[in-house]
Short mmCIF file of C-alpha atoms in Angstrom, two decimals:
data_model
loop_
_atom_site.label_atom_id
_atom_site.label_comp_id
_atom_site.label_asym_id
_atom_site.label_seq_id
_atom_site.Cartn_x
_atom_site.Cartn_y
_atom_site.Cartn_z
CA UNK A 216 -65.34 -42.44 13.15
CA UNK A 217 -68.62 -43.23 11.52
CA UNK A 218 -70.40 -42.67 14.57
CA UNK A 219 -68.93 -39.14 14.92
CA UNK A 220 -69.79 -38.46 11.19
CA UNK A 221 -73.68 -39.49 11.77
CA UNK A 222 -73.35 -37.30 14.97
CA UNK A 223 -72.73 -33.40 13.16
CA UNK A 224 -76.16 -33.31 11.87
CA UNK A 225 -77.26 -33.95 15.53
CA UNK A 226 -74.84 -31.30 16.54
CA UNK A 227 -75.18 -27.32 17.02
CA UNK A 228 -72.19 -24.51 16.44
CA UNK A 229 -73.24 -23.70 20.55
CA UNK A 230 -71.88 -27.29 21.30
CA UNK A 231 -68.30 -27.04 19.91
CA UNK A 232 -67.64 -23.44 19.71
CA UNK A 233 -65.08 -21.31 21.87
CA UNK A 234 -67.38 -19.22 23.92
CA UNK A 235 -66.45 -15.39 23.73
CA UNK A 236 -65.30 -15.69 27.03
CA UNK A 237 -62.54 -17.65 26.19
CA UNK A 238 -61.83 -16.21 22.70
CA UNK A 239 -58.87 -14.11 21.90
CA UNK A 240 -59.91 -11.17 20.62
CA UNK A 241 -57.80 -8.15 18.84
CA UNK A 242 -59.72 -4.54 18.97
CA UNK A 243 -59.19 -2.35 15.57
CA UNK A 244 -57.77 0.46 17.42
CA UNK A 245 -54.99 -1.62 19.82
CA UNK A 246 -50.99 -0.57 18.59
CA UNK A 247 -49.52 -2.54 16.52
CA UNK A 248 -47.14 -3.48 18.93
CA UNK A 249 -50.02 -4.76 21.31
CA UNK A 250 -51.48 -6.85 18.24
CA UNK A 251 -47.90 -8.65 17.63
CA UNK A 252 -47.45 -9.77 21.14
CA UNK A 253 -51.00 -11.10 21.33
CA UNK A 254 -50.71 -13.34 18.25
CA UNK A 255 -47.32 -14.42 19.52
CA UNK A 256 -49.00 -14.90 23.17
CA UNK A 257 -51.28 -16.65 21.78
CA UNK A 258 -50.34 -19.00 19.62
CA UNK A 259 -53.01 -18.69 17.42
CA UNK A 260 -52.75 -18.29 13.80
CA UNK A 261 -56.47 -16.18 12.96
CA UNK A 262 -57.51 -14.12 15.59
CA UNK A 263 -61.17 -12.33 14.94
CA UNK A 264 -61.11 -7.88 15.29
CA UNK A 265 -63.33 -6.22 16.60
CA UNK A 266 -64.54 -2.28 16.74
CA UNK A 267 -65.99 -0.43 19.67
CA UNK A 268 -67.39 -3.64 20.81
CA UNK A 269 -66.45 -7.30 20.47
CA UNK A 270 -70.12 -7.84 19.45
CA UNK A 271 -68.68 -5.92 16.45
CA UNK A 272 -66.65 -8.22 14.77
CA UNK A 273 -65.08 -6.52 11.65
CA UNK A 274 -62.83 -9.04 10.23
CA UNK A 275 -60.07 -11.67 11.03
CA UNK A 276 -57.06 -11.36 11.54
CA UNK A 277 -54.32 -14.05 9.93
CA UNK A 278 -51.15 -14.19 11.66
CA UNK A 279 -49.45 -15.07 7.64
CA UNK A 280 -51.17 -12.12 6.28
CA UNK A 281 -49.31 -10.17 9.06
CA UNK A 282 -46.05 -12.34 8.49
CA UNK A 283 -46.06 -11.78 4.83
CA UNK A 284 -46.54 -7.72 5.21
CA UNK A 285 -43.26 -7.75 7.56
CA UNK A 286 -41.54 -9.72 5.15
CA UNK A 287 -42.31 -7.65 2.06
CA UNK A 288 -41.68 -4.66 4.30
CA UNK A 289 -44.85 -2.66 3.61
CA UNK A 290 -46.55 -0.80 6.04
CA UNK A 291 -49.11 -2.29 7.97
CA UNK A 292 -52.63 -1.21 8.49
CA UNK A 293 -54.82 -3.71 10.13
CA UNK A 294 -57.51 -2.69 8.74
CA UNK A 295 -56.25 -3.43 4.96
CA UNK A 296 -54.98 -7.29 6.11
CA UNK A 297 -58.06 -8.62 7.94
CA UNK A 298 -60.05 -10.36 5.91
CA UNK A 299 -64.06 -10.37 5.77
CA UNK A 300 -65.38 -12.55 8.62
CA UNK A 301 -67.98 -15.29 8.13
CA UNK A 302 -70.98 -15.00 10.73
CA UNK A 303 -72.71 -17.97 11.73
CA UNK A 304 -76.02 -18.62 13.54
CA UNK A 305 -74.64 -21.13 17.07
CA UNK A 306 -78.24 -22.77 16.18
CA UNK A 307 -76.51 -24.22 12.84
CA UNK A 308 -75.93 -27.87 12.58
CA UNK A 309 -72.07 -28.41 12.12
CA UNK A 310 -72.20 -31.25 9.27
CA UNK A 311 -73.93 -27.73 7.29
CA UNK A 312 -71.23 -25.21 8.71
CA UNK A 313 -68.78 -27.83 7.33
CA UNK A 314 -70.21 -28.02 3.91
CA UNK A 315 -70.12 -23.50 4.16
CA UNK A 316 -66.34 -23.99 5.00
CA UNK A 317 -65.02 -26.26 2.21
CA UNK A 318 -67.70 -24.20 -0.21
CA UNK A 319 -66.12 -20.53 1.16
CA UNK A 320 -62.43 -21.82 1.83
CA UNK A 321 -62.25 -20.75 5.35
CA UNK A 322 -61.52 -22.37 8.35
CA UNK A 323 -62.85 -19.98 11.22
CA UNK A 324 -66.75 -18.54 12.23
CA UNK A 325 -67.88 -16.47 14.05
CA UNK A 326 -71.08 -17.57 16.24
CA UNK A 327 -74.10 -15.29 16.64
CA UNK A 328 -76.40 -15.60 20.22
CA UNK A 329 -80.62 -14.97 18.63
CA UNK A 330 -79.63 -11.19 19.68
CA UNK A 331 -77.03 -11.15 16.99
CA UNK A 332 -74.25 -10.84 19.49
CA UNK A 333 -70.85 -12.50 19.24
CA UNK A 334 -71.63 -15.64 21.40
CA UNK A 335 -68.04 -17.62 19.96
CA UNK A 336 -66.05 -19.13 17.57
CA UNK A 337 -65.98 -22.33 15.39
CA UNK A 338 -62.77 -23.50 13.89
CA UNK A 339 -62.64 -26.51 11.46
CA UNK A 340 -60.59 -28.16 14.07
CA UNK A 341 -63.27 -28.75 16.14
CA UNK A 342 -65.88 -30.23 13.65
CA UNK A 343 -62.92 -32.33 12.73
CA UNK A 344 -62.34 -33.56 16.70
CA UNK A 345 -66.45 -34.06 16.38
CA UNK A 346 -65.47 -36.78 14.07
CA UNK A 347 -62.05 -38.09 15.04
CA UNK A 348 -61.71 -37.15 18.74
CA UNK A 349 -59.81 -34.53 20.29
CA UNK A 350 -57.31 -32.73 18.10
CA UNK A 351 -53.69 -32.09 20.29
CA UNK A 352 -51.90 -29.30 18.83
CA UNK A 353 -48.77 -27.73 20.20
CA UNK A 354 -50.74 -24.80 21.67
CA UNK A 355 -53.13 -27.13 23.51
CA UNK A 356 -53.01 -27.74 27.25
CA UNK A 357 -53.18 -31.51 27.44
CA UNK A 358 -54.26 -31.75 30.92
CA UNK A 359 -57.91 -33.52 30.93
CA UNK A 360 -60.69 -31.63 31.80
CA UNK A 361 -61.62 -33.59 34.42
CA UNK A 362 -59.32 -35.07 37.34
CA UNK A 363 -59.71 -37.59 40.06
CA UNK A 364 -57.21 -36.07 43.36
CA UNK A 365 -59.11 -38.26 45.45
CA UNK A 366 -61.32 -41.65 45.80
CA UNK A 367 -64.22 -39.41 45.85
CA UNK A 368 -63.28 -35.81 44.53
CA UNK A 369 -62.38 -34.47 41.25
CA UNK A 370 -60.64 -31.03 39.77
CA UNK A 371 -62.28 -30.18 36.63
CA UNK A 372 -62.15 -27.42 34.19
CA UNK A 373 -65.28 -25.13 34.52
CA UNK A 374 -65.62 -25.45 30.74
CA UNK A 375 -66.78 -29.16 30.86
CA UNK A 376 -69.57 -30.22 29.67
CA UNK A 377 -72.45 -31.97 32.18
CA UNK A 378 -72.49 -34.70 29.49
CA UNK A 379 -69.05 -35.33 30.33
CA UNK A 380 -69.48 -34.91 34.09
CA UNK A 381 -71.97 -37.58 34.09
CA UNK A 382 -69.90 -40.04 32.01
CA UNK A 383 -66.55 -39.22 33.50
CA UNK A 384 -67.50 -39.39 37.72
CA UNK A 385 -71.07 -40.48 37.63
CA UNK A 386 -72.65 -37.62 38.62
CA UNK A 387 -76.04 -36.38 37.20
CA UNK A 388 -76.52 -32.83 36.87
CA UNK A 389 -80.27 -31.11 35.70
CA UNK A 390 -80.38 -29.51 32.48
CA UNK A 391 -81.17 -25.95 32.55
CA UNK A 392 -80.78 -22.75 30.77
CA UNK A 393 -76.66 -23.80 30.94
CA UNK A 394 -74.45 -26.57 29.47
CA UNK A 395 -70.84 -26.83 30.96
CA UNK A 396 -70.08 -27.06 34.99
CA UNK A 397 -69.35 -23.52 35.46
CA UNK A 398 -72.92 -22.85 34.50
CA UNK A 399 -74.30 -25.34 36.81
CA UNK A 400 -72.38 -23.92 39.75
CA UNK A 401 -73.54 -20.48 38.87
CA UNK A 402 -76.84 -21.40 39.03
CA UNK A 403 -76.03 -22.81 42.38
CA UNK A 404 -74.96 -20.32 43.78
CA UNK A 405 -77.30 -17.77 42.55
CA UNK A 406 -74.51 -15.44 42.60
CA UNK A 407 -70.98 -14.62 41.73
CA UNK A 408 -69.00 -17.15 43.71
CA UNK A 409 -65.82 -16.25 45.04
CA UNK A 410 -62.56 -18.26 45.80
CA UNK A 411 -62.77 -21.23 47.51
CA UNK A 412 -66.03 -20.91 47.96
CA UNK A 413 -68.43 -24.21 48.38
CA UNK A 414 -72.21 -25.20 48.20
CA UNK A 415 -73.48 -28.59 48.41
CA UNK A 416 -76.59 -30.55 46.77
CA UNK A 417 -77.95 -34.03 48.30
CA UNK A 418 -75.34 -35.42 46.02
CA UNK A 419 -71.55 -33.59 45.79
CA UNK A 420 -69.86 -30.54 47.27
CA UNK A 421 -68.44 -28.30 44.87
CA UNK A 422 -65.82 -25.70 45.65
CA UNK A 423 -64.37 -22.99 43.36
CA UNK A 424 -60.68 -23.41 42.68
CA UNK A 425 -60.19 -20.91 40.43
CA UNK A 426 -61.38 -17.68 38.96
CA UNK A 427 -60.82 -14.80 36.78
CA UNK A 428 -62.74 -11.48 37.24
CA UNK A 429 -66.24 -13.06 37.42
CA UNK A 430 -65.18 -16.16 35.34
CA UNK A 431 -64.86 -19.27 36.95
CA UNK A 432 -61.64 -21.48 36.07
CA UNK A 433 -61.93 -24.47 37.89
CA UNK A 434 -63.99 -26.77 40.44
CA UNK A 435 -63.52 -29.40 43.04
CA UNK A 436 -66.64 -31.60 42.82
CA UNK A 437 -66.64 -34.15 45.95
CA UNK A 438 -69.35 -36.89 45.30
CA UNK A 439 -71.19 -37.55 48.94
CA UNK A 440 -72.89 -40.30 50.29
CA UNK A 441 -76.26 -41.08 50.51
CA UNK A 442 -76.12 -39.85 54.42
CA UNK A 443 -73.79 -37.79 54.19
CA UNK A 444 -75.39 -35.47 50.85
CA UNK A 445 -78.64 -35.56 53.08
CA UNK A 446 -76.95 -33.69 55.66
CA UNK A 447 -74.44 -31.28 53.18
CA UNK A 448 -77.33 -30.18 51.14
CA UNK A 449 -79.49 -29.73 54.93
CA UNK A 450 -76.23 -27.43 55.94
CA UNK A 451 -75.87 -25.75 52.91
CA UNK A 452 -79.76 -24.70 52.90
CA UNK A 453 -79.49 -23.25 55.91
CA UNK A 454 -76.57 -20.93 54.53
CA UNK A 455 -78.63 -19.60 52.04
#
């Protein structure tokens, strides 16, 4: 635990936030209807709103606020329940951000890209897992990011960091402008993948599993050996 104290002032909002991409989000103008059955979807308790566009974030959204206006049986106008959101620069060191949260009394950010878009979120919960480990709640899918099916070949999450793809199979990925595996296989590709899709390097195969839109969900990574990664990454060359 005192390692993972020491290790917030070494560590940015960009590292532990919810990308936008992943973030609920609940526009000002949606029904009211629409709004209830996507905080009860899902599952979480302060959702940001945004207007026109969700680099627009106008407030956020607590699922008691909305709770406590059904029960006292007043009408509801989102606009009138959200409360003021607190913008955060994803350069920002998170053993500051946590010092802003206990000084403001919140428990939610949202993260600004050095455009001043909405890159994120940052919850307390996951300075706190910076310290303790992973937090499990009862909304969390507790399947591990990253899954040997195979002696050699693992599903993982596209989310995953490369850190933790190096530590977890052994496999070391370059740095570049990107830091989880969906990133990596982006930059691949040099492309939009599509469904089980695959493209090779001198080292591991890796296939797309799953997508969403032009998000991708999940990848097969197949480590090779030396021979065999000479002659992948020679095959997969001449594709491109």
């Amino acid at each position: 635990m005192i390692e993972g104290v020491e290790h917030l002032s070494e560590t940015t909002v960009k590292e532990v936030m919810v990308p936008r991409t992943d973030t609920v989000f609940i526009s000002s103008d949606d029904p009211l209807d629409e709004i209830f059955r996507t905080l009860v979807d899902s599952g979480h308790s302060r959702i940001p709103v945004y207007k026109e566009s969700i680099d627009n974030v106008v407030g956020i959204l607590y699922a008691k606020d909305v709770l406590a206006a059904l029960i006292s049986k007043q009408e509801i106008h989102i606009s009138s329940i959200t409360r003021k959101p607190f913008f955060v620069p994803e350069t920002k060191r998170i053993d500051s951000l946590l010092r802003e949260f206990k000084r403001r009394r919140v428990h939610i950010a949202v993260a600004l890209d050095e455009y001043g878009g909405t890159s994120g979120i940052v919850c307390m919960e996951d300075i706190i897992e910076e310290i303790v480990g992973e937090i499990q709640d009862e909304y969390d899918d507790e399947t591990e990011d990253c899954v040997q099916i195979g002696p050699q070949s693992w599903l993982c999450n596209a989310r995953v960091h490369l850190d933790e793809i190096s530590e977890k199979i052994g496999l070391e990925l370059p740095a570049g402008d990107f830091d989880s595996l969906a990133g990596y296989v982006f930059d691949l590709f040099g492309r939009i993948p599509v469904e089980n899709e695959s493209i090779a390097t001198a080292e591991a195969v890796f296939t797309v599993q799953e997508m969403e839109a032009y998000r991708i969900l999940s990848v097969k990574i197949e480590k090779l050996l030396p021979a065999e990664g000479e002659e992948s990454a020679g095959n997969s060359a001449d594709q491109l």
